[in-house]
Each structure stands twice: as C-alpha cells, then as structure tokens.
Coordinates of C-alpha atoms in Angstrom, one line a residue:
X203 CA 80.6 66.7 78.2
X204 CA 81.4 63.9 75.7
X205 CA 83.4 62.0 78.4
X206 CA 80.6 62.3 80.9
X207 CA 78.0 61.0 78.3
X208 CA 80.2 58.1 77.4
X209 CA 80.6 57.2 81.1
X210 CA 76.9 57.6 81.7
X211 CA 76.1 55.3 78.7
X212 CA 78.6 52.7 80.0
X213 CA 77.0 52.8 83.5
X214 CA 73.5 52.5 82.0
X215 CA 74.6 49.5 79.9
X216 CA 76.1 47.8 83.0
X217 CA 72.9 48.5 84.9
X218 CA 70.8 46.8 82.1
X219 CA 73.1 43.8 82.1
X220 CA 72.9 43.5 85.9
X221 CA 69.1 43.8 85.7
X222 CA 69.0 41.0 83.1
X223 CA 71.1 38.8 85.3
X224 CA 69.0 39.6 88.3
X225 CA 65.8 38.7 86.4
X226 CA 67.4 35.4 85.3
X227 CA 68.3 34.6 88.9
X228 CA 64.8 35.4 90.0
X229 CA 63.4 33.1 87.3
X230 CA 65.7 30.3 88.3
X231 CA 64.8 30.6 92.0
X232 CA 61.1 30.6 91.1
X233 CA 61.7 27.4 89.0
X234 CA 63.4 25.8 92.0
X235 CA 60.5 26.8 94.3
X236 CA 58.0 25.4 91.8
X237 CA 59.9 22.1 91.5
X238 CA 61.1 21.4 95.0
X239 CA 57.9 19.7 96.0
X240 CA 58.4 17.2 93.1
X241 CA 61.6 15.8 94.6
X242 CA 61.0 12.3 95.9
X243 CA 62.8 11.8 99.2
X244 CA 65.9 9.5 99.1
X245 CA 66.0 6.7 101.6
X246 CA 69.8 7.1 102.1
X247 CA 73.0 8.5 100.6
X248 CA 75.2 7.1 97.9
X249 CA 78.8 8.1 97.0
X250 CA 78.9 10.7 94.3
X251 CA 81.6 8.9 92.4
X252 CA 81.0 5.2 91.4
X253 CA 84.5 4.7 90.0
X254 CA 87.9 4.7 91.7
X255 CA 88.3 7.6 94.2
X256 CA 89.5 8.3 97.7
X257 CA 88.6 10.7 100.4
X258 CA 91.4 13.3 100.5
X259 CA 90.2 15.7 103.1
X260 CA 87.5 16.3 105.7
X261 CA 87.0 19.3 108.1
X262 CA 90.1 21.5 108.6
X263 CA 91.1 25.2 108.8
X264 CA 92.5 27.0 105.8
X265 CA 95.9 28.6 106.5
X266 CA 95.9 32.4 107.1
X267 CA 97.8 32.8 103.8
X268 CA 94.6 31.5 102.1
X269 CA 92.3 33.8 104.0
X270 CA 91.6 31.5 106.9
X271 CA 88.2 29.9 107.5
X272 CA 86.8 26.5 108.1
X273 CA 86.5 23.7 105.4
X274 CA 83.5 21.6 106.4
X275 CA 83.3 19.4 103.4
X276 CA 84.4 16.0 102.5
X277 CA 86.7 15.9 99.5
X278 CA 86.4 13.0 97.1
X279 CA 89.6 12.8 94.9
X280 CA 89.4 11.1 91.5
X281 CA 91.1 11.4 88.2
X282 CA 89.8 14.0 85.7
X283 CA 86.5 13.4 83.8
X284 CA 85.0 10.9 86.2
X285 CA 81.2 10.7 86.2
X286 CA 79.7 12.4 89.3
X287 CA 76.2 11.4 90.3
X288 CA 73.7 12.9 92.7
X289 CA 74.2 11.5 96.2
X290 CA 70.5 11.9 96.8
X291 CA 67.4 13.0 95.0
X292 CA 67.3 16.8 94.7
X293 CA 67.3 19.9 92.5
X294 CA 70.2 21.9 91.1
X295 CA 70.3 25.3 92.8
X296 CA 73.4 26.7 91.1
X297 CA 76.0 25.7 88.5
X298 CA 79.3 27.3 87.3
X299 CA 81.0 25.8 84.3
X300 CA 83.3 28.4 82.9
X301 CA 86.7 27.2 84.3
X302 CA 88.9 25.5 81.7
X303 CA 90.2 23.1 84.4
X304 CA 88.3 21.7 87.3
X305 CA 91.3 20.6 89.3
X306 CA 92.1 21.6 92.9
X307 CA 94.2 24.7 93.3
X308 CA 92.8 26.9 90.5
X309 CA 91.5 30.3 91.4
X310 CA 88.6 30.1 88.9
X311 CA 85.0 29.9 90.0
X312 CA 82.4 32.1 91.5
X313 CA 81.9 32.9 94.3
X314 CA 85.1 31.6 96.0
X315 CA 87.4 29.9 93.5
X316 CA 86.0 26.4 93.7
X317 CA 86.4 25.7 90.0
X318 CA 83.4 24.3 88.1
X319 CA 80.6 23.7 90.6
X320 CA 77.2 22.2 91.1
X321 CA 75.1 23.1 94.2
X322 CA 72.3 20.6 95.0
X323 CA 69.4 20.8 97.4
X324 CA 68.6 17.2 98.3
X325 CA 66.2 15.4 100.5
X326 CA 67.1 12.3 102.5
X327 CA 64.4 11.0 104.7
X328 CA 62.6 14.0 106.1
X329 CA 65.6 16.4 106.0
X330 CA 66.8 18.8 103.4
X331 CA 70.6 19.3 102.8
X332 CA 72.8 21.5 100.6
X333 CA 75.6 19.7 98.7
X334 CA 78.3 21.6 96.9
X335 CA 80.4 19.8 94.4
X336 CA 83.5 21.8 93.4
X337 CA 86.6 21.4 91.2
X338 CA 84.7 19.5 88.6
X339 CA 85.8 19.0 85.0
X340 CA 84.3 21.4 82.4
X341 CA 81.2 20.3 80.6
X342 CA 78.5 19.9 83.3
X343 CA 75.5 17.9 82.3
X344 CA 73.0 19.8 84.5
X345 CA 71.8 23.3 84.8
X346 CA 70.1 25.4 87.5
X347 CA 66.6 24.1 88.2
X348 CA 67.1 20.5 87.0
X349 CA 65.7 17.8 89.1
X350 CA 68.2 15.1 89.8
X351 CA 67.8 11.5 91.1
X352 CA 70.6 9.5 92.8
X353 CA 72.3 6.8 90.8
X354 CA 73.9 6.1 87.4
X355 CA 72.2 6.3 84.1
X356 CA 71.7 2.5 84.0
X357 CA 70.4 2.4 87.6
X358 CA 67.9 5.2 87.0
X359 CA 66.5 3.5 83.8
X360 CA 66.1 0.2 85.7
X361 CA 64.4 2.0 88.7
X362 CA 61.9 3.8 86.5
X363 CA 60.4 7.1 87.6
X364 CA 61.1 10.7 86.6
X365 CA 64.5 10.0 85.0
X366 CA 63.2 7.1 82.9
X367 CA 60.2 9.1 81.7
X368 CA 62.4 12.1 80.8
X369 CA 64.9 9.9 79.0
X370 CA 62.3 8.0 77.0
X371 CA 60.4 11.2 76.1
X372 CA 63.2 12.4 73.8
X373 CA 62.6 9.4 71.5
X374 CA 58.8 9.6 71.4
X375 CA 58.6 12.1 68.5
X376 CA 61.7 10.8 66.7
X377 CA 59.9 8.6 64.2

C-alpha cells in the first residue's frame, strides 16, 4: 500500500506540473493573440545576421540514419555569439534557451534537437510567415510574446517607433 501511495503522489505531482505548464502555454498564446495586431507590417526582408556569415545549406533531405525528412530552411552559418536580428517585424511565438552550446550537431533542444531556438511570426507586406532560428548561442534576449522589429539596436533607435519608445521608457523613472 505504501508503494502504491508513493506512486500515486508522484503521478499527482507530475499532473500538477503539467497543468501549470499548460496554463503557462495558454497564457503565452493569449498574449500572442492579443499582440499580433500591433505588429507593423515590414516592407521587405533583411538578413538576420549583419556581421560576417555565409549560407551553408538550403533545402535537402536528411539521411535515413538521422530519421529522414525534408530540411526546408536556409542555414546562415556564422561564428558563435553573433548578434541575430529579426528579419521582419513580428512576435516571438516560442523560445528554447537551455542548451549549453548552440552549435550545429548537438542533440539538445525541444522539440527536435535544434539547439537554442527562437520561433517568430512575422509580417511582410500582407503575408504572415513563421521563421525558426535554431542552433543559437545560449543567452537569448527575447522571450515568448515579445514584439520584435527588424534591424539592429542603432537602426531601430534611429527609426523611432515601438522599439525606441520601449528603450527610452526604461530611463524615464531612473532619476
């Protein structure tokens, strides 16, 4: 009976943890739904890396030894710890930042081993796209629900708008 009660207590604790995680996901999705209308459409795309990089891969099939499947992305290769910017205005739909290394080839990352990741929902013109950035270095600067604008810190301050207002607001009550 004691073993049964211990197993029951463990299952109930796991159930509570899952319910908490589910509620957090529901809140994040509601936050995205509430904010998606505030995303100003982008007029075009920019490269997500402003510094030295090269395109290392495009569409190809994974070998059967890796489970098969189609890789539809474009891989931008750069040295570690390069700044990645939003290629278009959007909202962060998902982040994963628990891998110690973001490099290609690690098996870390949920759901499919893509390392540290940021999934963006972006708008360019009148179309909406999903952009997944994988194999990123640890220490992401964004979280689920954040609104992002394309460009570097300096470009966004010069452009004005949401980013500039948010940036300047942190200094308003500093005196």
